mmCIF file of C-alpha atoms in Angstrom:
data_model
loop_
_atom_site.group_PDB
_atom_site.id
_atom_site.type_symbol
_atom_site.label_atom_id
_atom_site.label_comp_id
_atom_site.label_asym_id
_atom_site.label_seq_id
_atom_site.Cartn_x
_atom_site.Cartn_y
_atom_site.Cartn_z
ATOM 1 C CA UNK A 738 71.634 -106.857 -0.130
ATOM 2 C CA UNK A 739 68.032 -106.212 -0.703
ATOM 3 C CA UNK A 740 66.765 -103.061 -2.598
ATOM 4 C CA UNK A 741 64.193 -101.125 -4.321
ATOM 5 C CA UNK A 742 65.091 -100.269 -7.947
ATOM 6 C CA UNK A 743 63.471 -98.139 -10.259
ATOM 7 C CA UNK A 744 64.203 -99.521 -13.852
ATOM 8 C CA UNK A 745 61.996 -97.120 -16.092
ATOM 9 C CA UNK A 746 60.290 -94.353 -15.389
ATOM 10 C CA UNK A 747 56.655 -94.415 -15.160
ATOM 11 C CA UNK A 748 54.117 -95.478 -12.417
ATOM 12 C CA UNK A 749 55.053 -98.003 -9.481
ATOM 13 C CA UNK A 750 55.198 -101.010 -11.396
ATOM 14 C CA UNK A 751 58.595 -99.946 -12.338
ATOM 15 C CA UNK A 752 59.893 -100.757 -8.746
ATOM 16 C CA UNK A 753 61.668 -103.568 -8.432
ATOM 17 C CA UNK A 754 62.510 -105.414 -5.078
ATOM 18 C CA UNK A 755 65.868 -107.372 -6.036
ATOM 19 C CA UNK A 756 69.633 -107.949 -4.829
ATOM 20 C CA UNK A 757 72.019 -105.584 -5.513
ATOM 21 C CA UNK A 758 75.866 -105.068 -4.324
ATOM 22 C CA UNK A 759 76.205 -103.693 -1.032
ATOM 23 C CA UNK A 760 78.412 -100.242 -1.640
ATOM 24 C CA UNK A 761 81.462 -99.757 -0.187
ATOM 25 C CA UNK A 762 82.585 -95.953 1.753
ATOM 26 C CA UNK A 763 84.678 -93.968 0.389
ATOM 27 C CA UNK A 764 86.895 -90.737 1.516
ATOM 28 C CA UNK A 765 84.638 -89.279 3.999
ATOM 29 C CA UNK A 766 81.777 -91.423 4.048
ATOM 30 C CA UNK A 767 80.296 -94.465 6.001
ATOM 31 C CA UNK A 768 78.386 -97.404 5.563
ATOM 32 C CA UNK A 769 74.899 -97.840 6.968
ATOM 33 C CA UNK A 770 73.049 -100.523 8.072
ATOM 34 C CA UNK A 771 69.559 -99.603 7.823
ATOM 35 C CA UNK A 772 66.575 -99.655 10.283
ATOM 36 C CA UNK A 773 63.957 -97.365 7.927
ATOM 37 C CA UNK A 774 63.649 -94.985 5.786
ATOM 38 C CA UNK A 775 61.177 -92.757 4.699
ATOM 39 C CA UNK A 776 59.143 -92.249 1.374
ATOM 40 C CA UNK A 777 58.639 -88.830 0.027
ATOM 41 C CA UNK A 778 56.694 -86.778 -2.706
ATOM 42 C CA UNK A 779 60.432 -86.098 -4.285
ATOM 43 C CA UNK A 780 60.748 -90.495 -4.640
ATOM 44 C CA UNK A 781 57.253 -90.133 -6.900
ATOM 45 C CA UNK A 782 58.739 -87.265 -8.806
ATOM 46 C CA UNK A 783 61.763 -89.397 -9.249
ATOM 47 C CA UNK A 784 60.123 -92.112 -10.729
ATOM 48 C CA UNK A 785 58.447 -90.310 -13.472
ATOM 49 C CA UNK A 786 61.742 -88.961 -14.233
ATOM 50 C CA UNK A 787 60.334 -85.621 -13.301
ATOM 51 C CA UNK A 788 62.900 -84.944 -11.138
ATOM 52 C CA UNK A 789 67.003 -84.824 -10.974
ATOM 53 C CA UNK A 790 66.450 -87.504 -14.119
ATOM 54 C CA UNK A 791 68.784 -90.184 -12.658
ATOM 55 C CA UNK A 792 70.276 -92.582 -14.689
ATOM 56 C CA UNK A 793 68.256 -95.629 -14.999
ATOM 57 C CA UNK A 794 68.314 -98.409 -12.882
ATOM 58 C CA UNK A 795 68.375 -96.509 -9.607
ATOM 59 C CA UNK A 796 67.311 -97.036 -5.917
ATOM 60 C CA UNK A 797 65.320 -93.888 -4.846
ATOM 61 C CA UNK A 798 64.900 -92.192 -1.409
ATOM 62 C CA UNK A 799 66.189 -89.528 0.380
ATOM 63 C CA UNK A 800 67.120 -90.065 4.324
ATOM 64 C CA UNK A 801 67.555 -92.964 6.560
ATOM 65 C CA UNK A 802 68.088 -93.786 10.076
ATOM 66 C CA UNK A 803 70.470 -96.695 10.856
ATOM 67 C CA UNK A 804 73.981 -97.930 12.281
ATOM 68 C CA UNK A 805 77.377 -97.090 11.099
ATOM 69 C CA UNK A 806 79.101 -100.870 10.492
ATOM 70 C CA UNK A 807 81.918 -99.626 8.465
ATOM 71 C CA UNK A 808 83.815 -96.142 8.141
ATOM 72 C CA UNK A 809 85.818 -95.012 4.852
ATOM 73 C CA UNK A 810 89.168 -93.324 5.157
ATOM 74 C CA UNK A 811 89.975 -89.781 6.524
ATOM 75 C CA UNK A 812 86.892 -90.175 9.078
ATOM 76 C CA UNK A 813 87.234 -88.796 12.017
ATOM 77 C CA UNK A 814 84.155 -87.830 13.536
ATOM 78 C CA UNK A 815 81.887 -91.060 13.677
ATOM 79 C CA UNK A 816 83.266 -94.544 14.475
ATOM 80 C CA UNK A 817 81.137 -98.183 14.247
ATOM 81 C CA UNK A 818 77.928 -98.943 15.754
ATOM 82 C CA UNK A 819 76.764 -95.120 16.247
ATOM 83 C CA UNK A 820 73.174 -94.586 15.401
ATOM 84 C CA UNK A 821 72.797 -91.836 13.388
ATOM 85 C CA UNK A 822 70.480 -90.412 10.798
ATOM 86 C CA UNK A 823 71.721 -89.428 7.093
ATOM 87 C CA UNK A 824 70.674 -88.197 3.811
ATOM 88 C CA UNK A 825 72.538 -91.296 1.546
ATOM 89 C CA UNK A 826 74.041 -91.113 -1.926
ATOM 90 C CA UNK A 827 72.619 -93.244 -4.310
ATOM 91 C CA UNK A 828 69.034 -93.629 -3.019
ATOM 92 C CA UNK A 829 67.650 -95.305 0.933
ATOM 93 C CA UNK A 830 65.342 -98.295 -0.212
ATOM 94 C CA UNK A 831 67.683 -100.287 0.461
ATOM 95 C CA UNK A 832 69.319 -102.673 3.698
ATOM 96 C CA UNK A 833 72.750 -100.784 3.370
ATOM 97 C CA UNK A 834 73.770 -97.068 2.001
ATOM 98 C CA UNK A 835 76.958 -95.046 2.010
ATOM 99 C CA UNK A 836 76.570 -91.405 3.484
ATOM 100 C CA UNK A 837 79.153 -88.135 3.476
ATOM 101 C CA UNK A 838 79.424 -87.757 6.886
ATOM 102 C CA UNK A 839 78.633 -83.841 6.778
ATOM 103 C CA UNK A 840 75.327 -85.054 5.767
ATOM 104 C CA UNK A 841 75.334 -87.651 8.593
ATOM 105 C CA UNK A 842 74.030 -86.871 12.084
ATOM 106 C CA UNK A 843 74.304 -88.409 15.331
ATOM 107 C CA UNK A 844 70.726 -89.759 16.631
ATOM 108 C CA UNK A 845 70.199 -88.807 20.709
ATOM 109 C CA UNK A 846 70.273 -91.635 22.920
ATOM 110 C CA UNK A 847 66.298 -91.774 23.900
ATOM 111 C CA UNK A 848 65.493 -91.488 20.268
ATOM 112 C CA UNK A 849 64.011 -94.720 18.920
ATOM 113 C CA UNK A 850 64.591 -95.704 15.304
ATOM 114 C CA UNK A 851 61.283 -95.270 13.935
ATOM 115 C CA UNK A 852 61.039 -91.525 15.330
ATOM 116 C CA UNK A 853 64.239 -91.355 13.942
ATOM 117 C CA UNK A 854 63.191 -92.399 10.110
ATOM 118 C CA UNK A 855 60.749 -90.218 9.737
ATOM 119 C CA UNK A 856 62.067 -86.874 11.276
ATOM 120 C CA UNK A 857 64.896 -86.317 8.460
ATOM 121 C CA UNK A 858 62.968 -84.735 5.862
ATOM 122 C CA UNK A 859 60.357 -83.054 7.459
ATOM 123 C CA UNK A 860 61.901 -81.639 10.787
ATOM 124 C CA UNK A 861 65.161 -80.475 8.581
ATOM 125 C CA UNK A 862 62.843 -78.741 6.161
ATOM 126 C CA UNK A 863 60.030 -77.214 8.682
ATOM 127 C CA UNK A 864 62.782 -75.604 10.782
ATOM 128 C CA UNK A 865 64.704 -74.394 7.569
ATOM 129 C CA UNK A 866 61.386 -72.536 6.260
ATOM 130 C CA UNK A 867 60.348 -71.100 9.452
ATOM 131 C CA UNK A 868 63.487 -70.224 10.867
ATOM 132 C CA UNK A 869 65.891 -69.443 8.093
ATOM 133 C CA UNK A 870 64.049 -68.662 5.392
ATOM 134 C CA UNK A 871 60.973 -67.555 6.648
ATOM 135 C CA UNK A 872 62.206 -65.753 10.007
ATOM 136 C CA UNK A 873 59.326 -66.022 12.122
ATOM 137 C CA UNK A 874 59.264 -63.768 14.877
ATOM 138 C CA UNK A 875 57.279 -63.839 18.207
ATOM 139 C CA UNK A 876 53.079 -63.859 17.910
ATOM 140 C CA UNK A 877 52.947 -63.573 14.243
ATOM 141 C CA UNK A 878 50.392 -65.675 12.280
ATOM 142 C CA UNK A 879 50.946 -68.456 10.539
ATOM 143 C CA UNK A 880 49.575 -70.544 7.659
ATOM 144 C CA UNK A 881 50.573 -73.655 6.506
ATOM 145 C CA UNK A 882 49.182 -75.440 3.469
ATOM 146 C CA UNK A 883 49.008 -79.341 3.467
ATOM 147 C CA UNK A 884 48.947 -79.170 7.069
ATOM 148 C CA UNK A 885 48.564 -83.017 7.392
ATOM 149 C CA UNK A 886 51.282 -84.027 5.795
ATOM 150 C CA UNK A 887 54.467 -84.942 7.242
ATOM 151 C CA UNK A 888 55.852 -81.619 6.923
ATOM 152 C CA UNK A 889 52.877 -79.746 7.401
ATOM 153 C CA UNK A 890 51.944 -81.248 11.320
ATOM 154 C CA UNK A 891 55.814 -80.844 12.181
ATOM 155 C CA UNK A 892 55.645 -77.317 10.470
ATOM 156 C CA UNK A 893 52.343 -76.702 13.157
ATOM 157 C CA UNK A 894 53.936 -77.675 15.970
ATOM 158 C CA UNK A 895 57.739 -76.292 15.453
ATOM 159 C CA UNK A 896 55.417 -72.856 14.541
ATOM 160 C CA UNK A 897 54.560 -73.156 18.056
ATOM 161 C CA UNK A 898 57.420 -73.782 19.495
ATOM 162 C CA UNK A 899 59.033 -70.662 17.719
ATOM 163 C CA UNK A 900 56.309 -68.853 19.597
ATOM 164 C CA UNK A 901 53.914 -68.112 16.767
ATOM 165 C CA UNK A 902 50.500 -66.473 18.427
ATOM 166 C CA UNK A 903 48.030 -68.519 15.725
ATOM 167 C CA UNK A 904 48.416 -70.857 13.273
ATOM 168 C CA UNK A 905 46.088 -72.001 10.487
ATOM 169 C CA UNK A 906 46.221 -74.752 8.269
ATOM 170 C CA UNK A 907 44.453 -75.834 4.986
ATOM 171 C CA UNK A 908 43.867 -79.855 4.227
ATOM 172 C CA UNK A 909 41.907 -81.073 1.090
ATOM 173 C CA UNK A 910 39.658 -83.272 2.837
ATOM 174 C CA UNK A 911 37.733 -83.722 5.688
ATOM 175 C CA UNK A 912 39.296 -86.996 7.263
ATOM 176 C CA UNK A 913 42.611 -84.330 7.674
ATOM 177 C CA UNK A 914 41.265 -81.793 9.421
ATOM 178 C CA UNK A 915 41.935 -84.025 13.056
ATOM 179 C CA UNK A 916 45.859 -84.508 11.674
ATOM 180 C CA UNK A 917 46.311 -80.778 11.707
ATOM 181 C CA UNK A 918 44.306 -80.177 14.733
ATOM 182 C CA UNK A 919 45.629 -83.264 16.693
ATOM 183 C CA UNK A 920 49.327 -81.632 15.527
ATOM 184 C CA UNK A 921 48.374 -77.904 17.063
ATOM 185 C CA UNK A 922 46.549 -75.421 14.455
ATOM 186 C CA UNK A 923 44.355 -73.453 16.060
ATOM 187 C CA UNK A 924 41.862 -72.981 12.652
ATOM 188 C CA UNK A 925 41.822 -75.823 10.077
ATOM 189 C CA UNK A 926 40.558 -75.335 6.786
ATOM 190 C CA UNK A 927 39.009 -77.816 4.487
ATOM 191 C CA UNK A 928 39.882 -76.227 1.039
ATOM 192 C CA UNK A 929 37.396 -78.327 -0.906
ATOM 193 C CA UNK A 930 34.425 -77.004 1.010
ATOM 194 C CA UNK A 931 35.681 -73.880 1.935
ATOM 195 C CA UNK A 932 37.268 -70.482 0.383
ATOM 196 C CA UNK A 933 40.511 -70.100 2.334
ATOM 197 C CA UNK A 934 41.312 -66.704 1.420
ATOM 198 C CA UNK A 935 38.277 -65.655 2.924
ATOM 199 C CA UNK A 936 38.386 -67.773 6.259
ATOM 200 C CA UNK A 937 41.801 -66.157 6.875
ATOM 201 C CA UNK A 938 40.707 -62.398 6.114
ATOM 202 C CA UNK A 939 37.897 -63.637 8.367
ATOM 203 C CA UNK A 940 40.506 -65.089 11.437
ATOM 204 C CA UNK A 941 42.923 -62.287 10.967
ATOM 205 C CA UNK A 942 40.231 -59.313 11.289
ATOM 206 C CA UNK A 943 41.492 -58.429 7.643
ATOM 207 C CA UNK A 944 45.271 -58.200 8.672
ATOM 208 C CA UNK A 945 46.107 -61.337 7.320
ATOM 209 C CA UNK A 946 49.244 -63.340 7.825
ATOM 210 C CA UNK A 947 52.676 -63.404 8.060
ATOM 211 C CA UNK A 948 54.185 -66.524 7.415
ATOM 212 C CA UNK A 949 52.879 -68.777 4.600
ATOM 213 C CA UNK A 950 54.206 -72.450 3.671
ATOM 214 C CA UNK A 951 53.456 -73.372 0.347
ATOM 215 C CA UNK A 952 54.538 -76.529 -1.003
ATOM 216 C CA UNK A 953 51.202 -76.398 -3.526
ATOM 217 C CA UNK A 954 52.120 -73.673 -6.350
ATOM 218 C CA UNK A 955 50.091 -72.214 -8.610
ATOM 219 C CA UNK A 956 46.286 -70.650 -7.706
ATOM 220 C CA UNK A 957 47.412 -71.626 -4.087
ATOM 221 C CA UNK A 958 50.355 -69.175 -4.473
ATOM 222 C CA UNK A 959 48.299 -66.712 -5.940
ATOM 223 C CA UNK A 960 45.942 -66.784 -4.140
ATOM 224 C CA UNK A 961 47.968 -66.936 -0.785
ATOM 225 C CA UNK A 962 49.087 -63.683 -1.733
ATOM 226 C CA UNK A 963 45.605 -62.177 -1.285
ATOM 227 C CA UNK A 964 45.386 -63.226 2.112
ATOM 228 C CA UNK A 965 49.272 -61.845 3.563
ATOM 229 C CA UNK A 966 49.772 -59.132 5.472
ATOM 230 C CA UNK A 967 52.031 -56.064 5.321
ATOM 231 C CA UNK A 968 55.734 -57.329 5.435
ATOM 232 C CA UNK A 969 54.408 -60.703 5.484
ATOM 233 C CA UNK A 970 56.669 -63.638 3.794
ATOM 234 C CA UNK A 971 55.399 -67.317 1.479
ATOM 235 C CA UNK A 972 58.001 -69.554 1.245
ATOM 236 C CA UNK A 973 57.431 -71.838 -1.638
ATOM 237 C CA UNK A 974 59.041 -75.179 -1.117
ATOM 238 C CA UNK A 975 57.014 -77.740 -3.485
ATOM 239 C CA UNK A 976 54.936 -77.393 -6.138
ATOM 240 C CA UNK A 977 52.374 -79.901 -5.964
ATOM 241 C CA UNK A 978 49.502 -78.630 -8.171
ATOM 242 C CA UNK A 979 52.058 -78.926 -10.929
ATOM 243 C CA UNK A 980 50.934 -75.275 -11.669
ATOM 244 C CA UNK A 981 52.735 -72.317 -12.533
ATOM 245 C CA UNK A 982 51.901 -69.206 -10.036
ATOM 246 C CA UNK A 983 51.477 -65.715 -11.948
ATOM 247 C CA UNK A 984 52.549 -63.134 -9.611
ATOM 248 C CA UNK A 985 52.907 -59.706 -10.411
ATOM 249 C CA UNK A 986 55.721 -57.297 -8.450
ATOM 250 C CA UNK A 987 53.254 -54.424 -7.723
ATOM 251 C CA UNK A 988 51.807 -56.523 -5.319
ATOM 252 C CA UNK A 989 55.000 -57.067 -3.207
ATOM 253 C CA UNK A 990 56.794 -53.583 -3.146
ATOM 254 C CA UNK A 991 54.427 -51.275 -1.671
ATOM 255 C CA UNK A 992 52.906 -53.830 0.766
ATOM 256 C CA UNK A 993 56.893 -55.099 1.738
ATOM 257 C CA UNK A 994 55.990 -58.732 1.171
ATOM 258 C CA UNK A 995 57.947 -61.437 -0.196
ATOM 259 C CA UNK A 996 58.204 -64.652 -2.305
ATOM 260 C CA UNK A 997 60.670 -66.683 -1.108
ATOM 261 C CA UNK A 998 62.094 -70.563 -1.783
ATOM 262 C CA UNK A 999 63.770 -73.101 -0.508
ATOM 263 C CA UNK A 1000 64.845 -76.685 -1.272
ATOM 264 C CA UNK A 1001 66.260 -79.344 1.029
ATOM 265 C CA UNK A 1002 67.504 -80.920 -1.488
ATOM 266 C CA UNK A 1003 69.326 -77.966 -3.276
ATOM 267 C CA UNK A 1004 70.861 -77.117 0.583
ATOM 268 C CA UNK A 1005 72.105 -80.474 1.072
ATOM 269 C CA UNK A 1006 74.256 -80.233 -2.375
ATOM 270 C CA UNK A 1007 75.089 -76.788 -2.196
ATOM 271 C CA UNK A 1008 75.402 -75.719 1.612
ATOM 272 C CA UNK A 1009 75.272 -79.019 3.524
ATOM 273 C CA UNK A 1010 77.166 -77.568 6.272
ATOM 274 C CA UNK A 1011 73.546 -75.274 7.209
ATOM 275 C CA UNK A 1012 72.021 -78.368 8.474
ATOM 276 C CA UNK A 1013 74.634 -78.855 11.126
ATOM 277 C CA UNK A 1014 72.464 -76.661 13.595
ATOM 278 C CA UNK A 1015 69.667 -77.530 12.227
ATOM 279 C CA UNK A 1016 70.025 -81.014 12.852
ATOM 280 C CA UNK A 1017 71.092 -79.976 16.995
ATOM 281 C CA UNK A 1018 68.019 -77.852 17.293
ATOM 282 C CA UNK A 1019 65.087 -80.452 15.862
ATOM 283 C CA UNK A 1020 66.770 -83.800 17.156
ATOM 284 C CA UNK A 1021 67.039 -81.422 20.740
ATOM 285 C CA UNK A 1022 63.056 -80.597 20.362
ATOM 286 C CA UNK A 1023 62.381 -84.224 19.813
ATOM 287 C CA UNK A 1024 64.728 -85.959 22.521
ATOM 288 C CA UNK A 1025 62.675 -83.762 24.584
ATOM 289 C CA UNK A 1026 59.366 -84.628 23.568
ATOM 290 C CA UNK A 1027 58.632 -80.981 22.598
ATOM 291 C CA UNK A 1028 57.998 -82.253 19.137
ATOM 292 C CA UNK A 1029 56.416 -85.523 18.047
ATOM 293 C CA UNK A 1030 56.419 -86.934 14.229
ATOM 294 C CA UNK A 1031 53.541 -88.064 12.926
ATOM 295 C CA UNK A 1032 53.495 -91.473 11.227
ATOM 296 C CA UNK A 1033 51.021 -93.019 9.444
ATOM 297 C CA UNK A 1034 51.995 -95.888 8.283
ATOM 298 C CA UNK A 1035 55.198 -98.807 8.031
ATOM 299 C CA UNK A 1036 55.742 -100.988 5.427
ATOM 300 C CA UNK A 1037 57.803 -104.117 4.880
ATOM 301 C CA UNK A 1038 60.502 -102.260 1.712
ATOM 302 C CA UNK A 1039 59.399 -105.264 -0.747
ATOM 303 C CA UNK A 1040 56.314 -103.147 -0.432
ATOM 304 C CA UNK A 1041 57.349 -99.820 -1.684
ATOM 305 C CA UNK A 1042 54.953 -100.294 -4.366
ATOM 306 C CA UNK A 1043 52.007 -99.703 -1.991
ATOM 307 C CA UNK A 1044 53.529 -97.394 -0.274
ATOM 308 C CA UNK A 1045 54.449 -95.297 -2.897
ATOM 309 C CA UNK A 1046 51.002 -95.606 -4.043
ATOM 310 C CA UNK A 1047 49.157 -94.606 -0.735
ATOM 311 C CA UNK A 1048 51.678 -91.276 -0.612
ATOM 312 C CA UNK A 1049 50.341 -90.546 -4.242
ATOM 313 C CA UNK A 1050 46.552 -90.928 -3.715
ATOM 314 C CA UNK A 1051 47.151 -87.832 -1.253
ATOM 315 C CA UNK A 1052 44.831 -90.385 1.426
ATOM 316 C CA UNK A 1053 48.087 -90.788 3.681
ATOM 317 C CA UNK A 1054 48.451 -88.433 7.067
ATOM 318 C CA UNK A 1055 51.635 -88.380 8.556
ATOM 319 C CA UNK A 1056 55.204 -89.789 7.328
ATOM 320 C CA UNK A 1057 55.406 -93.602 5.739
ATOM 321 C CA UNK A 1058 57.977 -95.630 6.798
ATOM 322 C CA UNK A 1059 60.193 -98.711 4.724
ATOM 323 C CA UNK A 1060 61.423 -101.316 7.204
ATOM 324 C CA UNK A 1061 63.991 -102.972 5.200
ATOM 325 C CA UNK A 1062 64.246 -107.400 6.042
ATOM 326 C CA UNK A 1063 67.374 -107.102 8.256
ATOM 327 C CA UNK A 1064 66.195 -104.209 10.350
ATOM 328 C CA UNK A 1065 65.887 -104.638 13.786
ATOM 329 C CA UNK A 1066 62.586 -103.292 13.830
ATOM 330 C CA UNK A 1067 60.957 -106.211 12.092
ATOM 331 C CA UNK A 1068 58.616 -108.570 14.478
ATOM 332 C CA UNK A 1069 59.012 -111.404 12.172
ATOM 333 C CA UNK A 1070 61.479 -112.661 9.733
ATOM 334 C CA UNK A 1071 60.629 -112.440 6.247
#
């Protein structure tokens, strides 16, 4: 089979598109034939062996949306030629991956495949902060940073949803601001032209909010602090800036707010069995059209190199897709 492979770390001309051995399932698990998968901040991170530091060669990636063609022993619950979605072992850029079927999930019938590769990641994670982590409650105010990303326009509209009265998002350029509006914020601000802190105070009538996203870190942190309400919560789930946040505790005890955090990835290794409901609830939301995921843009997955590059430049809006030479989804054969 065909695959991406990262052979050193360093920038994307360490990907190589090659042949590999197709894995086999094993106790529990099932093989995947691929339709797309999705490329994320975490597969950069990866590559500069800033994150997990895999042992070299590996194929990176986190989730994919395919169909079962072969089931390993002692599996019960999924049989051949189901379409489901999955968070692999051993890396998605590739035409076939083996899954644990407790991180395997059963797509709805009217969901297509590409709506299906690109909702893993981002609807998992934006109903994990807001829900679990973050508890929203009814009317509350909230603000999501990088709010046209992939996470941050299915954050907007699952915010809504939840029955959030406003919520305000922050891009870094101008050609964003239509992603987050397009996706449901009520107030968009551009961060490189304006002070966000002071927009909010501004929005709020000084009450400020009480849910924050934060996948940036550092001054964002901080200064997302200045800007939340009594009992209000941040949930840090990234840390973009590659800056560390210096927050001091008598600014949380008297006021009741929290810092919080969360990681997908640390949930699916730990607690996989959390993302059971969450997977109901989303897939639910987006069988019924209630929420739509943004994509930006497909490639062929012998281009993962520009792909990779486009997510990195911070110019992409939306999810990016790899369309792997066997998947159904191709218009032509390579």
């Amino acid at each position: 089979m065909y695959a991406v492979v990262v052979t050193d770390y360093g920038d994307t001309e360490v990907l190589r598109y090659q042949q590999v051995e197709q894995p086999k399932p094993g106790l529990n698990q099932v093989l995947i034939k691929v339709e797309a998968t999705s490329v994320n901040f975490a597969d950069i991170k990866a590559r500069y062996g800033k994150k997990g530091k895999e042992s070299l060669p590996f194929i990176p990636g986190l989730d994919v949306t395919g169909t079962i063609v072969e089931v390993g022993e002692d599996v019960k619950d999924f049989k051949v030629n189901q379409r489901v979605i999955a968070f692999p072992q051993g890396g998605s850029y590739a035409e076939y991956v083996i899954a644990n079927t407790d991180l395997t999930f059963l797509i709805p019938e009217k969901l297509d495949f590409v709506t299906a590769g690109a909702c893993p990641i981002v609807s998992f994670t934006a109903h994990k902060l807001l829900c679990d982590v973050g508890r929203i409650m009814l009317g509350e105010t909230v603000l999501v940073h990088a709010a046209a990303g992939g996470i941050g326009t299915t954050a907007i509209q699952l915010a809504k949803i939840l029955g959030a009265g406003k919520v305000i998002g922050t891009v870094s350029k101008e050609e964003k601001v239509s992603a987050a509006r397009q996706a449901g914020a009520d107030y968009v601000i551009n961060t490189s032209k304006r002070n966000f802190v002071q927009d909010i105070l501004e929005i709020t009538e000084g009450e400020g909010v009480d849910l924050t996203l934060d996948s940036i870190g550092g001054r964002v942190t901080e200064n997302s602090l200045l800007c939340l309400a009594r009992y209000g919560r941040i949930v840090h789930f990234g840390n973009a800036s590659g800056e560390t946040a210096n927050i001091q505790t008598k600014d949380l005890h008297a006021s009741c707010r929290s810092i919080l955090g969360f990681s997908l990835g640390t949930t699916r290794k730990y607690r996989p069995y959390l993302l059971r409901d969450t997977a109901e609830k989303v897939l639910g939301y987006i069988e019924s059209g209630k929420l739509k995921i943004t994509i930006g843009n497909q490639f062929p997955l012998k281009e993962a190199k520009i792909a990779q590059e486009l997510m990195e430049s911070r110019n992409s809006i939306g999810k990016i897709l790899l369309i792997p030479p066997s998947s159904s989804l191709n218009q032509t054969k390579e």
